[in-house]
Short mmCIF file of C-alpha atoms in Angstrom, two decimals:
data_model
loop_
_atom_site.label_atom_id
_atom_site.label_comp_id
_atom_site.label_asym_id
_atom_site.label_seq_id
_atom_site.Cartn_x
_atom_site.Cartn_y
_atom_site.Cartn_z
CA MET A 1 46.76 -81.62 -19.30
CA VAL A 2 45.50 -78.08 -19.67
CA ALA A 3 48.84 -76.15 -20.44
CA VAL A 4 52.57 -76.82 -21.25
CA LEU A 5 55.37 -75.10 -19.24
CA GLU A 6 58.66 -75.20 -21.17
CA PHE A 7 62.32 -74.32 -20.02
CA PHE A 8 65.17 -74.06 -22.51
CA SER A 9 68.91 -74.23 -21.58
CA GLN A 10 71.96 -73.64 -23.87
CA LYS A 11 73.91 -76.12 -21.77
CA PRO A 12 74.16 -79.59 -23.56
CA GLU A 13 73.87 -81.73 -20.31
CA SER A 14 70.64 -83.05 -19.13
CA PRO A 15 69.22 -81.36 -16.00
CA ASN A 16 69.69 -83.06 -12.66
CA PRO A 17 66.87 -84.61 -10.75
CA ARG A 18 66.53 -81.64 -8.53
CA ILE A 19 65.95 -79.28 -11.42
CA LEU A 20 63.47 -81.73 -12.91
CA TYR A 21 61.72 -81.98 -9.62
CA ASN A 22 61.47 -78.04 -9.39
CA MET A 23 60.27 -77.84 -12.91
CA GLU A 24 57.41 -80.24 -12.14
CA LEU A 25 56.64 -78.18 -9.10
CA LEU A 26 56.32 -75.02 -11.02
CA GLY A 27 54.50 -76.60 -13.88
CA SER A 28 51.72 -77.93 -11.55
CA GLN A 29 51.00 -74.46 -10.25
CA PRO A 30 49.71 -72.90 -13.55
CA GLY A 31 47.68 -75.95 -14.35
CA GLY A 32 45.90 -75.69 -10.82
CA LEU A 33 45.17 -72.09 -11.48
CA LEU A 34 43.62 -72.69 -14.81
CA GLU A 35 41.51 -75.47 -13.60
CA ARG A 36 40.36 -73.31 -10.72
CA LYS A 37 39.59 -70.45 -13.29
CA ARG A 38 37.59 -72.87 -15.53
CA ALA A 39 35.60 -73.96 -12.47
CA GLU A 40 34.92 -70.47 -11.31
CA ASP A 41 33.77 -69.37 -14.77
CA SER A 42 31.65 -72.46 -15.02
CA LEU A 43 30.05 -71.59 -11.67
CA ARG A 44 29.37 -67.84 -12.59
CA GLU A 45 27.87 -68.87 -15.92
CA ARG A 46 25.41 -71.39 -14.12
CA ALA A 47 24.57 -68.69 -11.68
CA ALA A 48 23.90 -66.13 -14.32
CA GLU A 49 21.76 -68.68 -16.13
CA ALA A 50 19.81 -69.39 -13.01
CA GLN A 51 19.14 -65.71 -12.42
CA ARG A 52 18.01 -65.15 -15.96
CA ALA A 53 15.54 -68.07 -15.60
CA ALA A 54 14.24 -66.61 -12.32
CA THR A 55 13.94 -63.17 -13.65
CA GLU A 56 12.05 -64.34 -16.70
CA SER A 57 9.68 -66.46 -14.54
CA GLU A 58 9.00 -63.44 -12.28
CA THR A 59 8.35 -61.21 -15.23
CA LEU A 60 5.94 -63.53 -16.92
CA ALA A 61 3.99 -63.78 -13.67
CA GLU A 62 4.01 -60.08 -13.23
CA ILE A 63 2.64 -59.84 -16.73
CA GLY A 64 -0.01 -62.26 -15.88
CA ARG A 65 -1.14 -60.28 -12.71
CA ILE A 66 -1.26 -56.92 -14.60
CA ILE A 67 -3.36 -58.19 -17.40
CA SER A 68 -5.87 -60.33 -15.35
CA SER A 69 -6.28 -57.41 -12.91
CA SER A 70 -7.02 -54.78 -15.47
CA VAL A 71 -10.50 -53.89 -16.38
CA ASP A 72 -9.44 -52.37 -19.62
CA ILE A 73 -6.87 -54.47 -21.27
CA GLU A 74 -5.66 -51.76 -23.56
CA SER A 75 -4.63 -49.58 -20.64
CA ALA A 76 -2.48 -52.49 -19.39
CA TYR A 77 -0.52 -52.92 -22.91
CA PRO A 78 2.07 -50.28 -22.25
CA ARG A 79 3.24 -51.61 -18.86
CA PHE A 80 2.86 -55.06 -20.40
CA ALA A 81 5.37 -54.09 -23.25
CA ASP A 82 7.89 -52.66 -20.79
CA LEU A 83 8.01 -55.83 -18.85
CA ALA A 84 8.33 -57.90 -22.01
CA HIS A 85 11.13 -55.58 -23.04
CA GLN A 86 13.07 -56.47 -19.85
CA ILE A 87 13.35 -60.28 -20.79
CA VAL A 88 13.42 -60.23 -24.72
CA GLU A 89 15.43 -57.78 -26.87
CA PHE A 90 13.32 -55.94 -29.45
CA GLU A 91 12.74 -52.40 -30.88
CA ARG A 92 8.94 -52.72 -31.49
CA LEU A 93 6.27 -54.73 -30.07
CA THR A 94 3.03 -54.97 -31.92
CA ILE A 95 -0.40 -56.65 -31.12
CA ALA A 96 -2.58 -57.36 -34.26
CA ILE A 97 -6.27 -58.61 -33.60
CA ILE A 98 -7.97 -60.37 -36.40
CA ASP A 99 -11.40 -60.45 -37.75
CA CYS A 100 -12.03 -63.72 -39.66
CA GLU A 101 -15.26 -62.53 -41.33
CA SER A 102 -13.62 -59.74 -43.06
CA ASN A 103 -10.16 -61.42 -43.36
CA ARG A 104 -8.50 -58.29 -41.89
CA GLY A 105 -6.39 -57.51 -39.12
CA THR A 106 -6.25 -54.46 -36.68
CA VAL A 107 -3.25 -53.10 -34.90
CA ALA A 108 -4.55 -53.14 -31.26
CA PHE A 109 -1.34 -51.88 -29.70
CA SER A 110 2.26 -50.92 -30.83
CA LYS A 111 5.28 -49.46 -28.75
CA THR A 112 8.63 -48.58 -30.12
CA TYR A 113 12.04 -48.47 -28.01
CA GLY A 114 14.82 -46.50 -29.33
CA THR A 115 14.85 -44.84 -32.88
CA ASN A 116 12.85 -46.43 -35.62
CA PRO A 117 11.53 -44.73 -38.70
CA ILE A 118 8.68 -47.13 -39.33
CA SER A 119 5.51 -45.96 -37.98
CA VAL A 120 2.70 -48.45 -37.08
CA GLU A 121 -0.56 -46.66 -36.15
CA ILE A 122 -2.93 -48.10 -33.57
CA GLY A 123 -6.15 -48.89 -35.35
CA GLU A 124 -4.40 -49.36 -38.65
CA THR A 125 -6.04 -52.28 -40.62
CA PHE A 126 -4.47 -54.69 -43.12
CA ASP A 127 -5.41 -57.50 -45.35
CA LEU A 128 -4.49 -60.91 -43.77
CA TYR A 129 -3.92 -62.44 -47.22
CA ASP A 130 -0.12 -63.21 -47.65
CA SER A 131 0.87 -61.49 -44.47
CA VAL A 132 2.74 -62.65 -41.58
CA THR A 133 -0.15 -62.17 -39.19
CA GLY A 134 -2.35 -64.24 -41.50
CA ARG A 135 0.29 -67.04 -41.72
CA VAL A 136 0.63 -67.17 -37.97
CA VAL A 137 -3.16 -67.41 -37.15
CA ARG A 138 -3.62 -69.96 -40.03
CA THR A 139 -0.81 -72.27 -38.89
CA ARG A 140 -0.84 -71.41 -35.20
CA GLU A 141 2.88 -71.60 -35.40
CA THR A 142 5.50 -69.12 -34.21
CA ILE A 143 7.38 -67.63 -37.22
CA LEU A 144 11.14 -66.59 -36.65
CA VAL A 145 12.61 -64.55 -39.44
CA SER A 146 16.21 -63.52 -39.67
CA HIS A 147 17.60 -60.38 -41.30
CA GLU A 148 18.46 -62.29 -44.30
CA GLU A 149 14.96 -64.13 -44.68
CA ALA A 150 13.26 -60.84 -44.12
CA ALA A 151 14.67 -59.26 -47.28
CA GLN A 152 12.99 -62.20 -49.32
CA ILE A 153 9.45 -61.49 -47.79
CA SER A 154 7.38 -59.04 -49.69
CA THR A 155 4.41 -58.68 -47.18
CA ILE A 156 4.85 -58.74 -43.53
CA ALA A 157 1.93 -56.56 -42.37
CA PRO A 158 1.55 -54.95 -40.18
CA LEU A 159 5.37 -54.37 -40.45
CA GLU A 160 5.45 -52.75 -43.95
CA GLY A 161 9.11 -51.56 -44.82
CA ALA A 162 10.63 -53.87 -42.22
CA GLU A 163 12.58 -56.00 -44.72
CA GLU A 164 15.71 -55.18 -42.96
CA GLN A 165 14.55 -56.44 -39.62
CA ALA A 166 14.66 -59.59 -37.76
CA TYR A 167 11.29 -60.59 -36.07
CA LEU A 168 9.33 -63.04 -34.08
CA ALA A 169 5.46 -63.56 -34.62
CA THR A 170 3.47 -65.87 -32.51
CA PRO A 171 -0.21 -66.60 -32.39
CA MET A 172 -2.49 -65.37 -29.52
CA ILE A 173 -4.70 -68.30 -28.66
CA SER A 174 -7.99 -67.89 -26.63
CA GLN A 175 -10.40 -70.64 -26.04
CA ASP A 176 -8.74 -72.75 -28.70
CA ARG A 177 -9.13 -69.94 -31.23
CA ALA A 178 -6.54 -67.70 -32.73
CA ILE A 179 -7.63 -64.26 -32.09
CA GLY A 180 -4.45 -62.32 -33.07
CA CYS A 181 -0.80 -62.06 -33.30
CA LEU A 182 2.07 -60.81 -31.12
CA ILE A 183 5.17 -59.58 -33.17
CA LEU A 184 8.56 -58.41 -31.92
CA ARG A 185 10.92 -56.83 -34.07
CA SER A 186 14.60 -55.79 -34.03
CA SER A 187 16.79 -53.98 -36.52
CA HIS A 188 19.96 -54.88 -34.69
CA GLN A 189 22.22 -57.61 -36.13
CA LYS A 190 20.62 -60.08 -33.43
CA ASN A 191 18.75 -62.96 -34.99
CA TYR A 192 16.12 -64.41 -32.55
CA ASN A 193 16.81 -68.11 -31.22
CA GLU A 194 14.93 -70.90 -29.61
CA ALA A 195 15.08 -69.28 -26.18
CA ASP A 196 13.41 -66.21 -27.56
CA ILE A 197 10.65 -68.24 -29.10
CA SER A 198 9.94 -69.99 -25.81
CA LEU A 199 9.79 -66.57 -24.09
CA ILE A 200 7.41 -64.91 -26.66
CA LYS A 201 5.12 -67.88 -26.38
CA GLY A 202 4.93 -67.55 -22.71
CA ILE A 203 4.24 -63.79 -23.15
CA SER A 204 1.43 -64.48 -25.62
CA ASN A 205 -0.14 -67.02 -23.20
CA GLN A 206 -0.26 -64.40 -20.48
CA ILE A 207 -2.15 -61.89 -22.63
CA ALA A 208 -4.23 -63.94 -25.11
CA GLY A 209 -7.09 -64.91 -22.68
CA ALA A 210 -7.81 -61.30 -21.61
CA ALA A 211 -7.32 -60.04 -25.16
CA GLY A 212 -9.80 -62.60 -26.44
CA ILE A 213 -12.51 -61.50 -23.76
CA SER A 214 -11.97 -57.93 -24.66
CA THR A 215 -12.48 -58.52 -28.41
CA LEU A 216 -15.64 -60.59 -27.62
CA TYR A 217 -17.05 -57.67 -25.71
CA SER A 218 -16.13 -55.17 -28.29
CA ASN A 219 -17.80 -57.19 -30.78
CA MET A 220 -20.84 -57.61 -28.74
CA ARG A 221 -21.11 -53.80 -28.26
CA ALA A 222 -20.73 -53.22 -31.89
CA ALA A 223 -23.42 -55.73 -32.96
#
């Protein structure tokens, strides 16, 4: 039973069988409508979920194609960020590449969507010690921080001043070596969830290999 249909009468006598039959007939109609509405809502939800999954898969594949076909990966980062923004909510995407010898990280790319007063400069360097990037590359684990938790963290380089933000940070692994960190940040009252974690890992996997090769070539040229 999903609903109750009630009739009230001021007459003391019980309703005759015909009235009871008509009441049952009327009562069966709303129940059927509610059941059909629930079934239609469930179908729409499943269709929307299937569409989201298809869009996410197509977008990840497109990211992979763009990154793999780019001679200069840095020129592909803006388009990559735009595609990532289509499937995950964030206000800023940052890619930090690490140098284990100097124990420092460098902002290789950063792009902001919407209004955000916090500036992250490409080429900016920071100490890996006690930073989110350092933690991520050491543990090789994705870090999810809510708005409430972010307020308790003192150093979240390269996102200084982002204590009021929720963010996701995941390692970039190339040839079984952590080469950097991909960080998404949102100042909205949206805290990231497990579905977002799965997506950011997939996004990182699409760009880590090319980023690792680019870093290797850069180091060889500098040597």
